[in-house]
CSV table of C-alpha atoms and ligand atoms in Angstrom, one decimal:
chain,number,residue,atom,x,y,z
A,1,UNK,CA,27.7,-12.3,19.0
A,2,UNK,CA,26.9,-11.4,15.0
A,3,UNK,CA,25.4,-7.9,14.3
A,4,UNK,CA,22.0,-7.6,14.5
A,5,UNK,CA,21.9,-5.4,11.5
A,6,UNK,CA,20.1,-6.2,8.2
A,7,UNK,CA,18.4,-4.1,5.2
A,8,UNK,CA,15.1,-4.8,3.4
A,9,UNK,CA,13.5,-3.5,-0.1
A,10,UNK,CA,9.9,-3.9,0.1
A,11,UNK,CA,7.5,-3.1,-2.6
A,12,UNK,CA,4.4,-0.6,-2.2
A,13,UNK,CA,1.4,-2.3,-3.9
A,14,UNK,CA,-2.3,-1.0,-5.3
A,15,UNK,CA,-5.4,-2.2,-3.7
A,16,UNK,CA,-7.9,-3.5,-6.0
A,17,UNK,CA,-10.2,-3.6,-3.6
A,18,UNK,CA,-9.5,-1.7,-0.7
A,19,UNK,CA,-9.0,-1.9,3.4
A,20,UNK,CA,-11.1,0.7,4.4
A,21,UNK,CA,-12.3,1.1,8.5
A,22,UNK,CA,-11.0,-1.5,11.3
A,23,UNK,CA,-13.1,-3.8,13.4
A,24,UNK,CA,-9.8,-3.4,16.0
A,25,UNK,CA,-7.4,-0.6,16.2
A,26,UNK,CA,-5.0,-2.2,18.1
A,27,UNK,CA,-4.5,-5.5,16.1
A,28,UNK,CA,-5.3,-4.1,12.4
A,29,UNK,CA,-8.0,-6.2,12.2
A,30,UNK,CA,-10.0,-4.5,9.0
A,31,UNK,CA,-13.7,-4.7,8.2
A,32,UNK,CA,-13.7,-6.7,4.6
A,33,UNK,CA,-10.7,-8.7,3.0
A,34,UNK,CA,-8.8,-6.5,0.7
A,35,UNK,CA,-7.1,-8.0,-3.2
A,36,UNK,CA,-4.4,-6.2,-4.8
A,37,UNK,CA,-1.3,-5.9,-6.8
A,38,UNK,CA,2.0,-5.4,-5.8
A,39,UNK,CA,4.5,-2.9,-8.0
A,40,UNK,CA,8.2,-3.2,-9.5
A,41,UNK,CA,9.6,0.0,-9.1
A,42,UNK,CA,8.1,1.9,-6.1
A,43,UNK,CA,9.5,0.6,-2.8
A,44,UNK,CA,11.3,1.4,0.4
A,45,UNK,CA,14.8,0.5,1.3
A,46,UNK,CA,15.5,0.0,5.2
A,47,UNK,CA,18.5,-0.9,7.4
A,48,UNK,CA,18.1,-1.6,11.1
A,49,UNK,CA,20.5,-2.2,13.4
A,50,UNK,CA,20.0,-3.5,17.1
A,51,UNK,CA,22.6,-2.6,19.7
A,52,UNK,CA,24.4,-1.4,22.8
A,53,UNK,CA,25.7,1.5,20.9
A,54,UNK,CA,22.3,3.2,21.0
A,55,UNK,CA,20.7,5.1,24.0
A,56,UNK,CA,17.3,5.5,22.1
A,57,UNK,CA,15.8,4.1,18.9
A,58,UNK,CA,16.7,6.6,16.3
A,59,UNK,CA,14.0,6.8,13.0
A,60,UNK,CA,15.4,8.1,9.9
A,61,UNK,CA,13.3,8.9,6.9
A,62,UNK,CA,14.0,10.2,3.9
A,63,UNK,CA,12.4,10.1,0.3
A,64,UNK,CA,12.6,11.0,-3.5
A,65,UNK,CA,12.3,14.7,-2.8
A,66,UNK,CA,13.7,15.1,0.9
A,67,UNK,CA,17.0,14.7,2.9
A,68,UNK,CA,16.9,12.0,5.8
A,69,UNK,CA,15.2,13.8,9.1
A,70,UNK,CA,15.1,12.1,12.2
A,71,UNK,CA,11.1,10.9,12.7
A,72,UNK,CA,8.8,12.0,15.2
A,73,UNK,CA,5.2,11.9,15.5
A,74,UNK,CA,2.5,9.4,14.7
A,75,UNK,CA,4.6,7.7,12.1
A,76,UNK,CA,7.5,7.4,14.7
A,77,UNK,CA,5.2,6.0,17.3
A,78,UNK,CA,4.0,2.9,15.4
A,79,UNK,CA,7.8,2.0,13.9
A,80,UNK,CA,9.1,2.2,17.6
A,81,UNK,CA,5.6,0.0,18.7
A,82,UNK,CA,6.8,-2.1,16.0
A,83,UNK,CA,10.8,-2.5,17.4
A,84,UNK,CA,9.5,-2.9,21.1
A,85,UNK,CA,7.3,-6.0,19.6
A,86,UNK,CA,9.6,-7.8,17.4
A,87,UNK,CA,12.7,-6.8,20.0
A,88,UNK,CA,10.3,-8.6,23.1
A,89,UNK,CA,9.4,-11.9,20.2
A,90,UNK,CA,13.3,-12.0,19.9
A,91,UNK,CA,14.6,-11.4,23.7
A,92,UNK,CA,16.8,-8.4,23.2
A,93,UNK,CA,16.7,-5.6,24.8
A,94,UNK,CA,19.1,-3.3,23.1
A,95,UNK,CA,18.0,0.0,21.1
A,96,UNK,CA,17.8,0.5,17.0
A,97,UNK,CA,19.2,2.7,14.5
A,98,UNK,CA,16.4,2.5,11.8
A,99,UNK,CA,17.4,4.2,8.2
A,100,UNK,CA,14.8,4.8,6.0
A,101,UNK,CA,14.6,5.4,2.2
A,102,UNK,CA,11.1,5.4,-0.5
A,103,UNK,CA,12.1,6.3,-4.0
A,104,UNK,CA,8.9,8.2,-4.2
A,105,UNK,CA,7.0,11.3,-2.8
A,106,UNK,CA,5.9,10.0,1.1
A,107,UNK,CA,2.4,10.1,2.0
A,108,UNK,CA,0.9,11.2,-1.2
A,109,UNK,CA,-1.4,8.5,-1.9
A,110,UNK,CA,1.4,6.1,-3.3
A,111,UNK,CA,0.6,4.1,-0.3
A,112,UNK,CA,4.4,4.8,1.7
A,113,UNK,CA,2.8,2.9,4.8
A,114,UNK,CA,2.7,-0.5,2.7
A,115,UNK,CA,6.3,-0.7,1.6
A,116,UNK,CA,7.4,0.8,4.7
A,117,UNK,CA,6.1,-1.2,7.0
A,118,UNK,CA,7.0,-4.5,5.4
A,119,UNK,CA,10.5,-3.6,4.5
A,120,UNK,CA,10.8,-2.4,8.7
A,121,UNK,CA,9.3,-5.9,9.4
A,122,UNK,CA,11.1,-7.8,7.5
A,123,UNK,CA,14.7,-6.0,8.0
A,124,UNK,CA,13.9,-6.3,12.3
A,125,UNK,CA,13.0,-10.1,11.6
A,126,UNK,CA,16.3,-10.7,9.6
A,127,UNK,CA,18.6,-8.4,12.4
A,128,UNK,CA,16.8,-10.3,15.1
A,129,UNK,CA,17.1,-13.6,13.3
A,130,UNK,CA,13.5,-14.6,13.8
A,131,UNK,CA,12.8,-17.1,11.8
A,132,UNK,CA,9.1,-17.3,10.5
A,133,UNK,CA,7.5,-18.1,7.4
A,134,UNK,CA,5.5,-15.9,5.1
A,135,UNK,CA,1.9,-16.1,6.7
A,136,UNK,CA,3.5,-15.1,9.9
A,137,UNK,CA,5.6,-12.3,8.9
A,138,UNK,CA,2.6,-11.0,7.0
A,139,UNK,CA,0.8,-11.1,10.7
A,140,UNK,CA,3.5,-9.5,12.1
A,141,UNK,CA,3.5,-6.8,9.5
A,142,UNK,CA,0.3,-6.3,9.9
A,143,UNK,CA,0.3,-6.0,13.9
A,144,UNK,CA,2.6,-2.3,13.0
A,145,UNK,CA,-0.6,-0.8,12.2
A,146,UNK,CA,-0.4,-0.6,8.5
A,147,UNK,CA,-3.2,-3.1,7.3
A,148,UNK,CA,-1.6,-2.6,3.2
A,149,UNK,CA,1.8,-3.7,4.4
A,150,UNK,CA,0.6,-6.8,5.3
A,151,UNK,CA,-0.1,-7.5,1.4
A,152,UNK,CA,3.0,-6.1,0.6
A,153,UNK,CA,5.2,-9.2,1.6
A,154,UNK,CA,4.2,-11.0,-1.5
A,155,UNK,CA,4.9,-10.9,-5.0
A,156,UNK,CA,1.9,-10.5,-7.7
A,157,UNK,CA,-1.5,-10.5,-7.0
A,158,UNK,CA,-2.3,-10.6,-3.2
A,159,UNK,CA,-5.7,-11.1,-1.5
A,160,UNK,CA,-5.3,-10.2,2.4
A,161,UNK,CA,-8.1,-12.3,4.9
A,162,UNK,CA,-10.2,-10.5,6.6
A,163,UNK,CA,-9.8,-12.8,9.4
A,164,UNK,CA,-11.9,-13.2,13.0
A,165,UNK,CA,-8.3,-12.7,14.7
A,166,UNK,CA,-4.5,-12.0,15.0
A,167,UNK,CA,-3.7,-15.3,13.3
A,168,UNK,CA,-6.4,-15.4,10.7
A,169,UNK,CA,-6.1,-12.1,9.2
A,170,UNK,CA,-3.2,-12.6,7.0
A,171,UNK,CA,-2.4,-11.8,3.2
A,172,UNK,CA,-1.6,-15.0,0.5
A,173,UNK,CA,-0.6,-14.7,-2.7
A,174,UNK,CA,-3.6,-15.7,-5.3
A,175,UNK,CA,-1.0,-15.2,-8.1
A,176,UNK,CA,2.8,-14.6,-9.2
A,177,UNK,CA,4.3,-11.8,-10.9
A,178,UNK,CA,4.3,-13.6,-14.1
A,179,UNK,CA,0.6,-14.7,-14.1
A,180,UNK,CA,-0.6,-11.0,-16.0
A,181,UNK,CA,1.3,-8.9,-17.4
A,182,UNK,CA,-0.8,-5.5,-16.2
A,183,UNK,CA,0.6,-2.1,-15.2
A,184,UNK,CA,-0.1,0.7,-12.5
A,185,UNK,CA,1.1,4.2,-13.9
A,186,UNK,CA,0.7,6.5,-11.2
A,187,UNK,CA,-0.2,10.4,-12.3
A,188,UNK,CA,1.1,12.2,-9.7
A,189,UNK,CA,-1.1,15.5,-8.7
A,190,UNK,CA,0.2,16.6,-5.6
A,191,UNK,CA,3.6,14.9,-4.0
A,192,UNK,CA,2.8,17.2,-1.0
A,193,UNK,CA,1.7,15.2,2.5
A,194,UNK,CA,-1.9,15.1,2.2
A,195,UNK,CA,-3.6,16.6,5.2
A,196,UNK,CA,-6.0,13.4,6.2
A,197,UNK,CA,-4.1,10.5,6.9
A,198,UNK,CA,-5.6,7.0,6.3
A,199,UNK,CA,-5.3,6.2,10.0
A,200,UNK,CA,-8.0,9.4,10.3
A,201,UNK,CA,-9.7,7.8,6.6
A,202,UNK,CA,-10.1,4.5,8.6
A,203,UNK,CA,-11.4,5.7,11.8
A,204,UNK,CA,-13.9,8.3,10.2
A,205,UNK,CA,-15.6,5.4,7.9
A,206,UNK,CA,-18.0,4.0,10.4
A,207,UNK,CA,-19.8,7.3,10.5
A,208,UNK,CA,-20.5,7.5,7.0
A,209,UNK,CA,-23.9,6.1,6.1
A,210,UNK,CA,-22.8,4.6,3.0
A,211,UNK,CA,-20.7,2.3,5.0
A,212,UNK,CA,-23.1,-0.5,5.8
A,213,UNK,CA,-24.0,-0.7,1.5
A,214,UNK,CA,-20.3,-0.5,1.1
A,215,UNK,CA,-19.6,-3.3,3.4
A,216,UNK,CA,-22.0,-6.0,1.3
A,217,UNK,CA,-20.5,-4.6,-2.1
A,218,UNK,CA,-16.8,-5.4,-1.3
A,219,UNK,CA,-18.2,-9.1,-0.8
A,220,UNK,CA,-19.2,-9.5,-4.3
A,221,UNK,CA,-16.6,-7.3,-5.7
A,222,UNK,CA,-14.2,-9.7,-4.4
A,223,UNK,CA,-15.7,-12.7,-6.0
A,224,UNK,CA,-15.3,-10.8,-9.4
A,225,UNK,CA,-11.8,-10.1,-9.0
A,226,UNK,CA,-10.4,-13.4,-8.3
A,227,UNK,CA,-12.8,-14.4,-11.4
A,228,UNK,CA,-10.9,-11.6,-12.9
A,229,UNK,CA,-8.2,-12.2,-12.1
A,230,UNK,CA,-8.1,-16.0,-13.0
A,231,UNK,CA,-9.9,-15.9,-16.0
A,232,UNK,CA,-7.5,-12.6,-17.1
A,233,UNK,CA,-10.9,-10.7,-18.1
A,234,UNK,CA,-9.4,-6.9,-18.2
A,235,UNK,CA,-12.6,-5.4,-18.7
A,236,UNK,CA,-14.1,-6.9,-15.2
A,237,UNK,CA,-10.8,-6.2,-13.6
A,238,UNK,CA,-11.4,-2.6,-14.6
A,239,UNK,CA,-15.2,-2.1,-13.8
A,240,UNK,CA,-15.1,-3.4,-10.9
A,241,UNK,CA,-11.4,-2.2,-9.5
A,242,UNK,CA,-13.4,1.7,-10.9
A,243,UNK,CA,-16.6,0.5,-8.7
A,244,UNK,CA,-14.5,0.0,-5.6
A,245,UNK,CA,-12.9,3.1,-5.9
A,246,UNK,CA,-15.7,5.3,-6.1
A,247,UNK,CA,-17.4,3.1,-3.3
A,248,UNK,CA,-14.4,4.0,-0.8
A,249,UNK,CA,-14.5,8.3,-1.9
A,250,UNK,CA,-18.2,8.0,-1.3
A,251,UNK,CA,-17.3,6.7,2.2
A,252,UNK,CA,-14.6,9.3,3.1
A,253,UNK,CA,-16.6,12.0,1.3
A,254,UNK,CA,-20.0,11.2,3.6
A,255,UNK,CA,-17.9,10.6,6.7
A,256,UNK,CA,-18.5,12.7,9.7
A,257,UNK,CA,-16.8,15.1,9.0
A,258,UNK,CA,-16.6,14.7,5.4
A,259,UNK,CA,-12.7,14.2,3.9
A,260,UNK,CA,-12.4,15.0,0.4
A,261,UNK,CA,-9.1,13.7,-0.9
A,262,UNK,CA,-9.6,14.6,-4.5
A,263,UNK,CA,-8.2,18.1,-6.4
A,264,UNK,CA,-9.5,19.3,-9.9
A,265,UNK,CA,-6.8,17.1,-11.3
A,266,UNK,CA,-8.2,14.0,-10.2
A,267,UNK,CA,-11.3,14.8,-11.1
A,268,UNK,CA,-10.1,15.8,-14.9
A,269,UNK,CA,-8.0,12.2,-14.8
A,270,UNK,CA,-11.3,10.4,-14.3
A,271,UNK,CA,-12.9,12.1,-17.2
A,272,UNK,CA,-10.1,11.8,-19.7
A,273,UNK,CA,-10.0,8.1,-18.9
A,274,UNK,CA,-13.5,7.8,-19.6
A,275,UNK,CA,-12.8,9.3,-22.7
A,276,UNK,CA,-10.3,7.2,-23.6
A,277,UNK,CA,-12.0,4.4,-23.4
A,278,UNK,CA,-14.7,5.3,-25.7
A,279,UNK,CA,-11.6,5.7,-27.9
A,280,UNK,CA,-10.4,2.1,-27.7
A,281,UNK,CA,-7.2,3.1,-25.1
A,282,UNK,CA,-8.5,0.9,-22.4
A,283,UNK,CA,-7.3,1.8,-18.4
A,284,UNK,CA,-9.3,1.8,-15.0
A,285,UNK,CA,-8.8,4.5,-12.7
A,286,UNK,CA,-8.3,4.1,-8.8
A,287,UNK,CA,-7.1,6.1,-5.9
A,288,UNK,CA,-5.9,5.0,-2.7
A,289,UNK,CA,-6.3,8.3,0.4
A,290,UNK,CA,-5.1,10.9,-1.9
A,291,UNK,CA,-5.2,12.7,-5.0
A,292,UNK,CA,-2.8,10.8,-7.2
A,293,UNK,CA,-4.6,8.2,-10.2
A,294,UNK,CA,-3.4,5.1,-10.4
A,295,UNK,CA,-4.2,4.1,-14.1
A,296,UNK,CA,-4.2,-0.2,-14.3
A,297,UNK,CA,-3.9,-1.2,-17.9
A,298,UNK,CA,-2.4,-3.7,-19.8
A,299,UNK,CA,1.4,-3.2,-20.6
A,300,UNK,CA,1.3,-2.6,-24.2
A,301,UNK,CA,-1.4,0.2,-23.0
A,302,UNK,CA,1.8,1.8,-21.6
A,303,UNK,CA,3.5,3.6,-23.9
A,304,UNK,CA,0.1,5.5,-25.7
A,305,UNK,CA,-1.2,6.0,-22.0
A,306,UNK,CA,2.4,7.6,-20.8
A,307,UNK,CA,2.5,9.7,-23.9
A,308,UNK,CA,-1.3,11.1,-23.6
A,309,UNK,CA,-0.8,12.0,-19.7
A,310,UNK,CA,2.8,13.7,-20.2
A,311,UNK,CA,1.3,17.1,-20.9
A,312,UNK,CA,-2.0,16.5,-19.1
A,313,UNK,CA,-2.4,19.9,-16.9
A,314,UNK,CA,-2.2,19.4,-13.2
A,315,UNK,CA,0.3,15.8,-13.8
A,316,UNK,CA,3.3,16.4,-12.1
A,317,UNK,CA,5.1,13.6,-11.9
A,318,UNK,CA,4.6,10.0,-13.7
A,319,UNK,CA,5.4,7.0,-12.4
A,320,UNK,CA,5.2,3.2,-14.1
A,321,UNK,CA,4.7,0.7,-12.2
A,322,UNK,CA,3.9,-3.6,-13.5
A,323,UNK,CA,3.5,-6.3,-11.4
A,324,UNK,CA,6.3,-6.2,-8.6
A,325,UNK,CA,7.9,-9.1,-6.2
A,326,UNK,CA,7.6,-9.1,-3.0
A,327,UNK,CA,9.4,-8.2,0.2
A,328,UNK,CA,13.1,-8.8,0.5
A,329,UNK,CA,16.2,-8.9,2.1
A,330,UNK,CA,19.3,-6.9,0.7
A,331,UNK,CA,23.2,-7.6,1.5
A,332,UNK,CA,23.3,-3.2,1.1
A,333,UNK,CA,23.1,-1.7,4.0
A,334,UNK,CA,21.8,2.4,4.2
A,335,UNK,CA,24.1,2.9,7.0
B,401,PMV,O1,-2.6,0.6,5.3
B,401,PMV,P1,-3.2,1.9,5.6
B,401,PMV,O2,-3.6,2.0,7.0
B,401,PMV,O3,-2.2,3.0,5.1
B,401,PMV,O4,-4.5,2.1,4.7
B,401,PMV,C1,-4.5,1.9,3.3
B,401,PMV,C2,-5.8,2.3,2.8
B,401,PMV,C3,-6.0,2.4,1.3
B,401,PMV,O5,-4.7,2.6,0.7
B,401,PMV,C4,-6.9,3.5,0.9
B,401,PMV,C5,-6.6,1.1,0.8
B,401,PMV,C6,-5.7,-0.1,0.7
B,401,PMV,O6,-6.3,-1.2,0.8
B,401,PMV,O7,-4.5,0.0,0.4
């Protein structure tokens, strides 16, 4: 019998419009459909390796800033929920070595769950050899829990289906990589682990009472993205990609109890860019559960945009990010 061994590189991507609050825990089902864009140069690289060798299934994690630790917790929970699923869907019963890499700060609001989860997906599929197409494995990714990973299985621009059930919430691509040349350059303000995780972010939202106004926004803010996004109109990309963000920190920030996920940073990010505007340097701010701005702009906004935020007080680290491919699988193995 082959190995059943195989590595991944899966992309994280920025919501647009964002997942925020489940209608069902257990299957990811989330609350309005979610667009977004996938990035280049921020992913996650996994190997995972199915066999007799292993008495237990053994999570390593590691990232730009840390060593590789063996993973325990919450985040362990879902990745072994996710082996014990796609092992069953396969037939074997043997244990997995997983080996886990993100180029980039985990957990800091450069959405580590989406690239994680898809690149675990799609590395069990290939060591399982379970052959599915694209809708399905963006089902599958979703069923580990992380509703952005779901969107991260495709290149471009990605709009993610609500759906009534398992098998019609899925993500599609609207758009390739090639249709708009935009950017995401991420102005990192803390690289820390922030202290509410979106898993608490989601379950808190149904006790905000902004929620229910929130809920009939998304609707139309969708509409005006894919208008957006088809007829390339930056300026209602931006307004509305700003509108969306401010509607999901109203939520968290109203929720019972109240999470605020901004620092003085952010809040002198959101300024700046307003500022810049009026100055003719045209980007739109948003921020996923955490701290860190994600500036969308057009690429030859880049260079000006990167130079400005350099020195900006409270910007630790910069990263640029355009439109990204999606999931795939690697002949390098971690391990
Ligand atoms: O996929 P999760 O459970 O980590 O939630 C992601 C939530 C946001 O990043 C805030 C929004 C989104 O759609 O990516």
């Amino acid at each position: 019998m082959s190995k059943l061994k195989a590595s991944a590189i899966a992309p994280s991507n920025i919501a647009f419009s964002k997942y925020w609050g489940k209608i069902d825990d257990e299957l990811t089902l989330p609350l309005n459909d979610s667009i977004s864009m996938t990035l280049d140069t921020i992913f996650t690289h996994t190997t995972v390796e199915f066999g007799p060798q292993y008495a237990k299934n053994e999570v390593w994690l590691s990232d730009s800033k840390t060593k590789a630790t063996l993973a325990k917790d919450q985040k362990q929970a879902r990745v072994l929920q996710q082996l014990k699923r796609l092992r069953r869907l396969a037939g074997v019963k043997d244990f997995a070595k997983v080996v886990s890499h993100n180029n980039f700060p985990t957990g800091a609001g450069i959405a580590s769950s989406a690239s994680g989860f898809s690149a675990l997906t799609a590395a069990c599929l290939a060591a399982l050899n379970i052959q599915v197409d694209k809708k399905q494995q963006s089902i599958l990714t979703r069923l580990a829990g992380s509703g952005s990973a779901t969107r991260s299985v495709y290149g471009g621009f990605v709009k993610w289906h609500q759906g009534k059930n398992s098998e019609s919430s899925y993500a599609e691509q609207l758009y390739d990589q090639d249709h708009w040349d935009l950017a995401n350059i991420i102005l990192v303000t803390e690289s820390a682990a922030k202290k509410h995780s979106s898993l608490i972010g989601h379950a808190r939202s149904k006790s905000s009472p902004f929620m229910v106004a929130r809920l009939k926004a998304v609707l139309q803010h969708n509409q005006d993205l894919e208008t957006a996004l088809k007829s390339k109109d930056f300026q209602l990309l931006g307004q509305v990609i700003e509108q969306e963000m401010f509607s999901l920190h109203a939520v968290t920030m109203t929720s019972q109890p109240p999470i605020l996920y901004w620092n003085g940073t952010t809040v002198e990010i959101l300024h700046e860019v307003r500022k810049l505007r009026d100055q003719g340097l045209e980007s739109y701010a948003t921020l996923d559960a955490g701290p860190n701005v994600h500036l969308i702009t057009e690429s030859s906004n880049i260079k000006k945009l990167q130079k400005h935020f350099s020195d900006f007080v409270g910007v630790k680290q910069i990263f640029v990010c355009k439109v990204g491919k999606g999931v795939k699988i690697t002949k390098q193995h971690l391990f």
